[in-house]
Coordinates of C-alpha atoms in Angstrom, one line a residue:
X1 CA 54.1 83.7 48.4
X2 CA 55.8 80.5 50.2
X3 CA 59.2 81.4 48.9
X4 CA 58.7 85.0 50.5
X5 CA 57.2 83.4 54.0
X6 CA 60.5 81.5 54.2
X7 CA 63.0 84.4 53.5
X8 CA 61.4 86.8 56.0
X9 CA 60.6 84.4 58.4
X10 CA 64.3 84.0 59.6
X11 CA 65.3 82.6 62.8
X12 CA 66.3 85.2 65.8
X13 CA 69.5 85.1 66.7
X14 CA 70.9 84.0 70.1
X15 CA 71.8 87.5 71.1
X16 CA 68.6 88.6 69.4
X17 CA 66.5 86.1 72.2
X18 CA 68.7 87.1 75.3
X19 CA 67.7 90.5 75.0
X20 CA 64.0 89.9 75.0
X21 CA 63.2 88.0 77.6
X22 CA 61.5 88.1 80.7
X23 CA 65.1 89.3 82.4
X24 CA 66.1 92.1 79.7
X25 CA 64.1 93.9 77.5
X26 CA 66.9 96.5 75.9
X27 CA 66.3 99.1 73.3
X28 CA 69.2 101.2 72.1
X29 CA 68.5 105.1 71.5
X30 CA 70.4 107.4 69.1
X31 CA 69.4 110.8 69.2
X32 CA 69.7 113.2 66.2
X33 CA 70.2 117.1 67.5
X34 CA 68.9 119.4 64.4
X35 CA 69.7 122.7 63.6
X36 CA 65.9 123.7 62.6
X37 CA 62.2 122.5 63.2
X38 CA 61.7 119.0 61.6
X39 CA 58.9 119.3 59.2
X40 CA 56.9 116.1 60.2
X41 CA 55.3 115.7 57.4
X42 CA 58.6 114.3 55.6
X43 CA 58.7 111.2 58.5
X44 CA 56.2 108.6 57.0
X45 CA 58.0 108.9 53.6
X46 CA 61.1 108.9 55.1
X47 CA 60.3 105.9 57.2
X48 CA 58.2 103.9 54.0
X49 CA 60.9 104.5 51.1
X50 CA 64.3 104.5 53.2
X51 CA 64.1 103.3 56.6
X52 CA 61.8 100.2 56.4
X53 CA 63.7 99.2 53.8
X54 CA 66.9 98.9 55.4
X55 CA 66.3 95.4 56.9
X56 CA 63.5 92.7 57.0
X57 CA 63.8 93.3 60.7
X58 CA 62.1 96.7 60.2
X59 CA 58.7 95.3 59.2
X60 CA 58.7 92.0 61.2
X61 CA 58.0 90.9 64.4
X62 CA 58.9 88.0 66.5
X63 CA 56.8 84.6 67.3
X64 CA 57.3 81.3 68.0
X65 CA 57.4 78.9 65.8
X66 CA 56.1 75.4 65.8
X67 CA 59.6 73.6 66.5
X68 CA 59.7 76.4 69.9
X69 CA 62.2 78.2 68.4
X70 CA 61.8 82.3 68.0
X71 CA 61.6 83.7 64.3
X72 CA 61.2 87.0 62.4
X73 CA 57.5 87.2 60.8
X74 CA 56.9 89.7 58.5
X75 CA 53.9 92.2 59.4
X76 CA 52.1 94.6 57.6
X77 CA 54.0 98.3 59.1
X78 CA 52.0 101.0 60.1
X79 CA 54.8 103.9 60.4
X80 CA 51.9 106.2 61.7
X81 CA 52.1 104.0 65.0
X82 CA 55.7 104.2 65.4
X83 CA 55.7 107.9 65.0
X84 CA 55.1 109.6 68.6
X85 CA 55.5 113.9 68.1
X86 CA 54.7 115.0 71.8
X87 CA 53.1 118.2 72.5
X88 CA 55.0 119.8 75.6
X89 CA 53.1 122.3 77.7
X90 CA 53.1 126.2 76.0
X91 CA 55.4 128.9 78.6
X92 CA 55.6 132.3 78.5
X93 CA 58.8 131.7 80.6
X94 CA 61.5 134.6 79.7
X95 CA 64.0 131.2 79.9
X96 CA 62.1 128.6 77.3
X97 CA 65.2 126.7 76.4
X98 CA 65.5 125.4 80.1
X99 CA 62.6 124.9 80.4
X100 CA 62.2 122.8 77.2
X101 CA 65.0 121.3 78.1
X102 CA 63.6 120.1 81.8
X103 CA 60.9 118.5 79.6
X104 CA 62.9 116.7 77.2
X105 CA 64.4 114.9 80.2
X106 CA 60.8 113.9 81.9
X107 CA 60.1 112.8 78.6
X108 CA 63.1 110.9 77.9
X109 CA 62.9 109.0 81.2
X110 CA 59.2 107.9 80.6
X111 CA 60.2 106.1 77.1
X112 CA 63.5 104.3 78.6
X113 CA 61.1 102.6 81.0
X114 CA 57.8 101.7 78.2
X115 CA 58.3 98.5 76.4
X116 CA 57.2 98.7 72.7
X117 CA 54.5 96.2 71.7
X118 CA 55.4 92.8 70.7
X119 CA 52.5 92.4 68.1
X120 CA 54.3 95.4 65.9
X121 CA 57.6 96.0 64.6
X122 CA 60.2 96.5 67.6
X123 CA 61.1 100.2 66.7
X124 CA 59.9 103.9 67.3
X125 CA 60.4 107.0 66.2
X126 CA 59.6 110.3 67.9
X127 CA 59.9 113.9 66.9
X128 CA 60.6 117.0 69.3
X129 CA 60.0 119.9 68.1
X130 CA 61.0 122.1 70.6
X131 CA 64.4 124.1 71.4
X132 CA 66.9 122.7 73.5
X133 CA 70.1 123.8 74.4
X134 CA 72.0 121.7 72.3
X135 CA 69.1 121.9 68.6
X136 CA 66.4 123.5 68.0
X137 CA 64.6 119.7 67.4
X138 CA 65.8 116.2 68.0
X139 CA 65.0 113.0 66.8
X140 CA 65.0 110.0 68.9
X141 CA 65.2 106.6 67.5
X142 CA 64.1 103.9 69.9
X143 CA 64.8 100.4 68.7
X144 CA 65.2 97.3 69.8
X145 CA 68.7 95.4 70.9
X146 CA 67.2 92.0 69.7
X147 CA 66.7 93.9 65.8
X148 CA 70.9 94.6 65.8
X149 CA 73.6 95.7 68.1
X150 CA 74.8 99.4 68.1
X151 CA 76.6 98.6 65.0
X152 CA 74.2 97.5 63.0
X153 CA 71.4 100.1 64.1
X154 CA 74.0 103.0 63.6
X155 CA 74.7 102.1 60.1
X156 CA 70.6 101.5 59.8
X157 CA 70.3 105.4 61.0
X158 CA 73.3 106.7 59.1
X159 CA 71.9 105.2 55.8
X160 CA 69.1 107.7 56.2
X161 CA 71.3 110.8 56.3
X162 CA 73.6 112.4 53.8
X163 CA 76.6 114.5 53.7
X164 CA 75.6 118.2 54.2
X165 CA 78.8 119.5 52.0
X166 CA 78.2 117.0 48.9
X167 CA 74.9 114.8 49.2
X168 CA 76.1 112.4 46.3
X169 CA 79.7 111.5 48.0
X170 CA 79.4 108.3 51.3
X171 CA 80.0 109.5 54.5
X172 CA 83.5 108.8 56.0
X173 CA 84.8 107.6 59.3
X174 CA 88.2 107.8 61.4
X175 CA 90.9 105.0 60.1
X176 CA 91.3 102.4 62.6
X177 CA 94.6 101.4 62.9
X178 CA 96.1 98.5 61.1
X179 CA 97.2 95.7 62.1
X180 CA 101.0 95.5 62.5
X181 CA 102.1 91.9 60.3
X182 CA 105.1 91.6 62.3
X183 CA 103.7 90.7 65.1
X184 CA 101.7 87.9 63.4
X185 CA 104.6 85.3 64.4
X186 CA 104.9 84.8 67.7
X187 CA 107.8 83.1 69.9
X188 CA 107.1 79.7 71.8
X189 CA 107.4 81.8 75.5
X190 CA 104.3 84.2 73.9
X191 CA 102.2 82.0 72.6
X192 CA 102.1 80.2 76.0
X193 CA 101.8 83.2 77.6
X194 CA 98.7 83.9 75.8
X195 CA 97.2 81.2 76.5
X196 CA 98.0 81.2 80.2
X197 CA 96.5 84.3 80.3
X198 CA 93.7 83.8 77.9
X199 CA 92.3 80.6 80.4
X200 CA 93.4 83.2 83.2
X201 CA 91.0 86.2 82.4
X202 CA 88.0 83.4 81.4
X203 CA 88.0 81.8 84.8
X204 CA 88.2 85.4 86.3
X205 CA 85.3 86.1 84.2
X206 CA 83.5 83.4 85.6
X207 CA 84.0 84.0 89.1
X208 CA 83.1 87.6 88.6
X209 CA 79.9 86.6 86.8
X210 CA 78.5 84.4 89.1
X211 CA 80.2 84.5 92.4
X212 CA 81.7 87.8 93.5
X213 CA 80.1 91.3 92.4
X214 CA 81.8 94.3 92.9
X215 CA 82.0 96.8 96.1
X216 CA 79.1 98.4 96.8
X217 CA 80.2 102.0 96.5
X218 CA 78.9 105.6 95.0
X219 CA 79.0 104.2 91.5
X220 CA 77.1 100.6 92.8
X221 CA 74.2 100.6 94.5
X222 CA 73.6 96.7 95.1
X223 CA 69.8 98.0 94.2
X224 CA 67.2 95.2 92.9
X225 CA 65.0 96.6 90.0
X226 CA 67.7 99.0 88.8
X227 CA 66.4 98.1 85.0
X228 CA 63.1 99.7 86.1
X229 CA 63.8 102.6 88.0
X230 CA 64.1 106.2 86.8
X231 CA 67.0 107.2 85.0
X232 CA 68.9 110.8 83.9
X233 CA 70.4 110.9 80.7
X234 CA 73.7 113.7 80.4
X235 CA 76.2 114.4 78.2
X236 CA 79.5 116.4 77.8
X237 CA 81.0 117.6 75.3
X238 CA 85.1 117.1 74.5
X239 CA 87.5 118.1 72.0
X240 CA 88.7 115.3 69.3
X241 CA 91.2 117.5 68.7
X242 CA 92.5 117.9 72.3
X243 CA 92.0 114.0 72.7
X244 CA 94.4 113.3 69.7
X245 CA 97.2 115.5 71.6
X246 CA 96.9 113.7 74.7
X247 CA 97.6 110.0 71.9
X248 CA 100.1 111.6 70.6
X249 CA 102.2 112.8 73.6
X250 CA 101.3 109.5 75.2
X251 CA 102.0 107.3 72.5
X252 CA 98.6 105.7 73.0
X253 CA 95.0 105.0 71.3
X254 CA 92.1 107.4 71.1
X255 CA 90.3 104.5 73.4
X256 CA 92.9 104.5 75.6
X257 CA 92.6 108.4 76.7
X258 CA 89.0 107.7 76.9
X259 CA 88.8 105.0 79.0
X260 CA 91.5 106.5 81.1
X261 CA 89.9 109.7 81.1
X262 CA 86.4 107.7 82.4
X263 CA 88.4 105.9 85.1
X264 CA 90.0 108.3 86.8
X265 CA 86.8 110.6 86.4
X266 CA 85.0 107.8 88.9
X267 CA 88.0 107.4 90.7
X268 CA 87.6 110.9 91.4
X269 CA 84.1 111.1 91.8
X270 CA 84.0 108.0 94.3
X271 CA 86.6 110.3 96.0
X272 CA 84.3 112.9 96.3
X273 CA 80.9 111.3 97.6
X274 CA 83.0 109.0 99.8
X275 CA 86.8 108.7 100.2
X276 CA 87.2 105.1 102.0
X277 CA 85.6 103.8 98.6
X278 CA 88.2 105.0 96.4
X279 CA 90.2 101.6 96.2
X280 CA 87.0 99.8 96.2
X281 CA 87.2 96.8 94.0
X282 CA 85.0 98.3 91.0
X283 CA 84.7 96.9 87.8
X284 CA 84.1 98.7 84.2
X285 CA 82.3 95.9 81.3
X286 CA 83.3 97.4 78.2
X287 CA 81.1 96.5 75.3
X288 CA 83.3 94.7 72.1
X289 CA 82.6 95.0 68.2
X290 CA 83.4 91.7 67.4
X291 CA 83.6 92.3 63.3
X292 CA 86.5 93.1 61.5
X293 CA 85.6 95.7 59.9
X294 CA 86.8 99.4 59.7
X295 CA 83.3 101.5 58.9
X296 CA 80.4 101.6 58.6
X297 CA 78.6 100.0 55.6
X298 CA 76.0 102.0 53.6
X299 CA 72.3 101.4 52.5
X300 CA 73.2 99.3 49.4
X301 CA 76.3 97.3 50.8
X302 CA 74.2 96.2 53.6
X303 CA 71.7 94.6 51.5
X304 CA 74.5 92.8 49.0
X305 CA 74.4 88.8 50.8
X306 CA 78.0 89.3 51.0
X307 CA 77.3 92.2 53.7
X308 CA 73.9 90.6 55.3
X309 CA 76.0 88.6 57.7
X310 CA 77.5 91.8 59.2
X311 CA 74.0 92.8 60.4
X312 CA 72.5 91.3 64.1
X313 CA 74.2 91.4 67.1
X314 CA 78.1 90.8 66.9
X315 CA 79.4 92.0 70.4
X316 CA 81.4 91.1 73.4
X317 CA 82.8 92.3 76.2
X318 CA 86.0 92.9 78.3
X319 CA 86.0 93.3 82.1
X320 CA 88.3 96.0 83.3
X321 CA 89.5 96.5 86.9
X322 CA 89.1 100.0 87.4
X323 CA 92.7 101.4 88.6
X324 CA 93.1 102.6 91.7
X325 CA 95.4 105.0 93.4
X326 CA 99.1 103.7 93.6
X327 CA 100.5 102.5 97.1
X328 CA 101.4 106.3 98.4
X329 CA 97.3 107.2 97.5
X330 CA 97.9 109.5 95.1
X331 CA 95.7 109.7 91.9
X332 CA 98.1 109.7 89.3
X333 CA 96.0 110.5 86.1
X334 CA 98.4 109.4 83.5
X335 CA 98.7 106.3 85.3
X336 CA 95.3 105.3 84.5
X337 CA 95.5 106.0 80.7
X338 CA 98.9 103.4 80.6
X339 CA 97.0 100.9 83.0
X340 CA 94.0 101.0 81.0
X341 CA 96.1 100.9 77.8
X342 CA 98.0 97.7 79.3
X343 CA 94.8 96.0 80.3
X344 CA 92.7 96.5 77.6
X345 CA 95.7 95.5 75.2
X346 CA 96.6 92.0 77.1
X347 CA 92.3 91.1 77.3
X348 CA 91.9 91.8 73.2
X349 CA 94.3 89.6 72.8
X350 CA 93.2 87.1 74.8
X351 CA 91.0 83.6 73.5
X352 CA 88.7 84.6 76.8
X353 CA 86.0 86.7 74.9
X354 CA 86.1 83.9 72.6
X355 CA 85.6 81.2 75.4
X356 CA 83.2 83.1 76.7
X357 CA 81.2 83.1 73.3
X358 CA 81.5 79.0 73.2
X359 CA 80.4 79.0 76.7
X360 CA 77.0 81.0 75.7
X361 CA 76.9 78.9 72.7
X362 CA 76.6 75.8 74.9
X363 CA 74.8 77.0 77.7
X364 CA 71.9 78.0 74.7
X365 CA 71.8 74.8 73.7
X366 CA 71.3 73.1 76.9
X367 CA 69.6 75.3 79.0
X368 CA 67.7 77.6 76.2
X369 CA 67.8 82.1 76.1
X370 CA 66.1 82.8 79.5
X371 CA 69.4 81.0 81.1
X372 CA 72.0 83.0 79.2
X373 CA 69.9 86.2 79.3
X374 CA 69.7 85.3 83.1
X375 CA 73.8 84.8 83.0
X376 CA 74.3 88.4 81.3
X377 CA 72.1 89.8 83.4
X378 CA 74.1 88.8 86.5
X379 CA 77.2 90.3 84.5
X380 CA 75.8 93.6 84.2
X381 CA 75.0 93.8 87.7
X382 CA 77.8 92.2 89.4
X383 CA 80.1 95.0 87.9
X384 CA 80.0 99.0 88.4
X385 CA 79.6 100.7 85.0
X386 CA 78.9 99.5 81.3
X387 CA 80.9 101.6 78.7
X388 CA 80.5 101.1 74.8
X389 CA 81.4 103.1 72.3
X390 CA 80.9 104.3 68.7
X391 CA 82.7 105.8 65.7
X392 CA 80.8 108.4 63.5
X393 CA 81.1 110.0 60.7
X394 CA 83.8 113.4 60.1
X395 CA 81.5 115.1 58.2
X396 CA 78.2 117.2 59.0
X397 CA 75.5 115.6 57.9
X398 CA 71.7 116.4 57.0
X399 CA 68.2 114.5 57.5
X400 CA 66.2 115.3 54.1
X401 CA 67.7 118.6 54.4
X402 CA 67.8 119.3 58.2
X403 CA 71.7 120.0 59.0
X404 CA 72.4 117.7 61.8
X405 CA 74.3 119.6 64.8
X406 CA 75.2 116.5 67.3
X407 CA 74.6 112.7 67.8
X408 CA 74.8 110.8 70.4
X409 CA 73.2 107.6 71.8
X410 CA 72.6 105.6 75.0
X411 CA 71.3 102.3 76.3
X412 CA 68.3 100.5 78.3
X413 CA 67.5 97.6 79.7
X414 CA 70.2 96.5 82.1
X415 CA 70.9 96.4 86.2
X416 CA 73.7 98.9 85.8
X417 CA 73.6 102.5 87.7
X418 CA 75.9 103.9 85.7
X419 CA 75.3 103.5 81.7
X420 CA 78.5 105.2 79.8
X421 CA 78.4 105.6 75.9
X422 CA 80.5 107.6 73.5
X423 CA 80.2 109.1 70.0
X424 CA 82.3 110.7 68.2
X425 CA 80.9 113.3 65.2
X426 CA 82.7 115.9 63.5
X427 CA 85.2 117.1 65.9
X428 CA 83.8 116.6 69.0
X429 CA 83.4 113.2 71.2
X430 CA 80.4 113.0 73.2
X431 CA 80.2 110.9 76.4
X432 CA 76.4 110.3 77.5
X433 CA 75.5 108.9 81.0
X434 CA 72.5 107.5 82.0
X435 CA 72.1 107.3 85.9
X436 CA 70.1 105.9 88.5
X437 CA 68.0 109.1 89.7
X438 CA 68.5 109.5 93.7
X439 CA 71.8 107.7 93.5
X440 CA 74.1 109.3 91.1
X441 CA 74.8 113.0 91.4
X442 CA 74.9 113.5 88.3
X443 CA 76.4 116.7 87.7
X444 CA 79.2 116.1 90.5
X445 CA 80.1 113.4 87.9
X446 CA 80.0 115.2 85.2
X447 CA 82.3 117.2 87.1
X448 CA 84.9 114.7 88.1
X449 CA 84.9 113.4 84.3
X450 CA 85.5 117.0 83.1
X451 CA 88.2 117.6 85.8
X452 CA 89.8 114.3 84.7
X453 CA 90.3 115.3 81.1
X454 CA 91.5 118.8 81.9
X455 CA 93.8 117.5 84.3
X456 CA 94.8 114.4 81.3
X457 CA 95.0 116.8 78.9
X458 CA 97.2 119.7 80.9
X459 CA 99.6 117.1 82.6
X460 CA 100.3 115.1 78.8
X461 CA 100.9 118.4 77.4
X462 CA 104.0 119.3 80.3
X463 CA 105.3 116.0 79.3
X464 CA 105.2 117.1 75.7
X465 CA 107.6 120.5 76.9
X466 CA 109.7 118.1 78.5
X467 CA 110.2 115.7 75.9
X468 CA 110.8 119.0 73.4
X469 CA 113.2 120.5 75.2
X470 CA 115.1 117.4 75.8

């Protein structure tokens, strides 16, 4: 019985503590959009012989232990009290889907705000059974950021889902790109380079973490409290397909169109609601992987020890300048795809996400979680928008027999107005916002961010002609 205590009773991470504490409190959400009713009954045994099982994390909470340091305790789960299956009010409305809808959002706000209790197992499960424009039920996992980062929690979910063609074969994911080994020997002039501009981009982030915060502008409220204010969650829809033809006739990364695509979207949008902000200084913190690692890993891997280390929280981040328009003030959309390409390029390669690491590392050990949490806190709301982003699988897939139609997830728990994440599944990429209500129009940006790929897409395409023809 001792030898168990000790192997659940592990410590909590760093990350694990900065996200639970009496600055953040963040929860990640993935929701699962199903083709038919989910039959509830199947959710305790789903949750008792595949879910739960995943990870000690699952069935453990967190105390304090006697030396004051925060640990994982292992708890007796009741899955009963993590399953929530709302009852919406019955219509006789000729339009039930929008209205269904309307109350999937009401009821989607009120759970971004709750905490879950700290004397049970940091997760939740709830069941909609209701049509929506998008399923005809959907499944919402709310869990924790101090049980895994999006990583780790995606490859939880994804172990409890199977391929809808062929249930026996793993799900598969988009190659990442591999690494080019002539480029592993660098000259004299680039190595210094690097590091100029590695000690460059960590002072910058320093002074934008705790001394100069961004413009306050459509996309930037300046707003105390943001973390507890209501939120809309939105999504759109885009073509993998079409985004591969913009890489290809701009010789870029899939993350490259996006993030240009997202750029010029709020450059657009900040246009819109108020033109003498569009060359405010605004600043995007995108959200880092930090493994090595190409896919996800499945149910079995992730409990091999060779794997275990992959789970917890393994994430950085980049700040981007958000471009603005060139000298003349024209918006040139192509222009932010290269600029973000060239940005994001020179900052991956730089030491400072590394620095930064060491820097948390240290400031842990002196100064204990509350000052870090307090320290990424300040980071999130000295910039204008938080974007991370996700690869899924290129299959369909099925939850104990339910064909899954779209998945997507989103984020809670930081001073942000402007939460962007992105998911890829199948052939389509889906872009989620969550908003400050009152502040962000959100369907003028979801607009802007829909004008900005057409506009992408149609101007990489003449350049394509061009290119042909010559």
């Amino acid at each position: 019985m001792d030898k168990l205590y000790e192997e659940v009773e592990e410590p909590v991470s760093p990350h694990g503590q900065y996200f639970n504490t009496s600055f953040m409190c963040s929860y990640i959400f993935a929701f699962l959009e199903l083709a038919t009713s989910f039959d509830v009954s199947l959710a305790i045994p789903l949750i008792k012989d595949v879910f739960i099982p995943i990870n000690p994390r699952f069935s453990s909470i967190m105390v304090r232990g006697k030396d004051g340091n925060m640990r994982w305790k292992k708890v007796e789960v009741k899955p009963e009290e993590h399953v929530k299956v709302p009852k919406f009010p019955e219509t006789t409305n000729s339009s039930p889907i929008e209205l269904y809808d309307s109350y999937l959002s009401d009821y989607v706000t009120g759970i971004f705000v709750e905490r879950t209790p700290e004397d049970k197992p940091l997760w939740e499960i709830h069941i909609i059974n209701y049509p929506t424009k998008n399923a005809t039920s959907t499944i919402i996992f709310k869990l924790h950021h101090a049980l895994g980062d999006g990583y780790s929690l995606m490859a939880a979910l994804l172990s409890c889902l199977q391929r809808a063609d062929d249930p026996s074969l793993p799900l598969t994911f988009p190659s990442r790109p591999q690494f080019d080994s002539k480029y592993t020997k660098k000259s004299l002039f680039k190595s210094l380079y690097q590091i100029f501009s590695s000690v460059s981009d960590f002072g910058s982030s320093i002074i934008k973490t705790r001394m100069i915060p961004d413009d306050i502008t459509p996309i930037r409220s300046g707003y105390e409290g943001i973390d507890s204010q209501p939120v809309i969650l939105s999504n759109i829809s885009f073509s993998l397909d079409q985004i591969k033809q913009i890489k290809s006739n701009l010789g870029v990364t899939i993350n490259d169109v996006i993030c240009g695509m997202i750029f010029y979207g709020i450059r657009l949008y900040m246009e819109e609601m108020n033109e003498k902000t569009k060359t405010s200084n605004s600043t995007a913190l995108v959200m880092l992987n930090t493994r090595n690692i190409g896919g996800y890993q499945s149910l079995k891997e992730m409990q091999k020890p060779e794997y275990k280390g992959l789970w917890g929280n393994k994430i950085s981040f980049l700040q981007i300048p958000i471009p603005k328009p060139n000298q003349s003030g024209i918006l040139n959309p192509l222009e932010f795809v290269w600029e973000a390409r060239e940005v994001i390029k020179r900052k991956k390669s730089s030491f400072s996400v590394h620095l930064i690491g060491l820097l948390m590392d240290l400031e842990m050990k002196l100064r204990g979680p509350e000052a870090v949490s307090k320290i990424i806190y300040d980071t999130i709301g000295n910039t204008s928008v938080v974007i991370s982003n996700m690869v899924g699988p290129v299959e369909k897939m099925t939850l104990a027999n339910h064909p899954v139609n779209g998945l997507y997830f989103t984020m809670m728990g930081g001073p942000q107005d402007i939460n962007i994440t992105i998911m890829s599944y199948v052939k389509v990429l889906r872009v989620s916002m969550k908003t400050l209500k009152g502040f962000i129009d959100e369907q003028k940006l979801k607009f802007c961010l829909e004008k900005a790929f057409e506009v992408i897409f149609k101007t990489s395409m003449k350049i394509s002609e061009i290119s042909t023809k010559d």
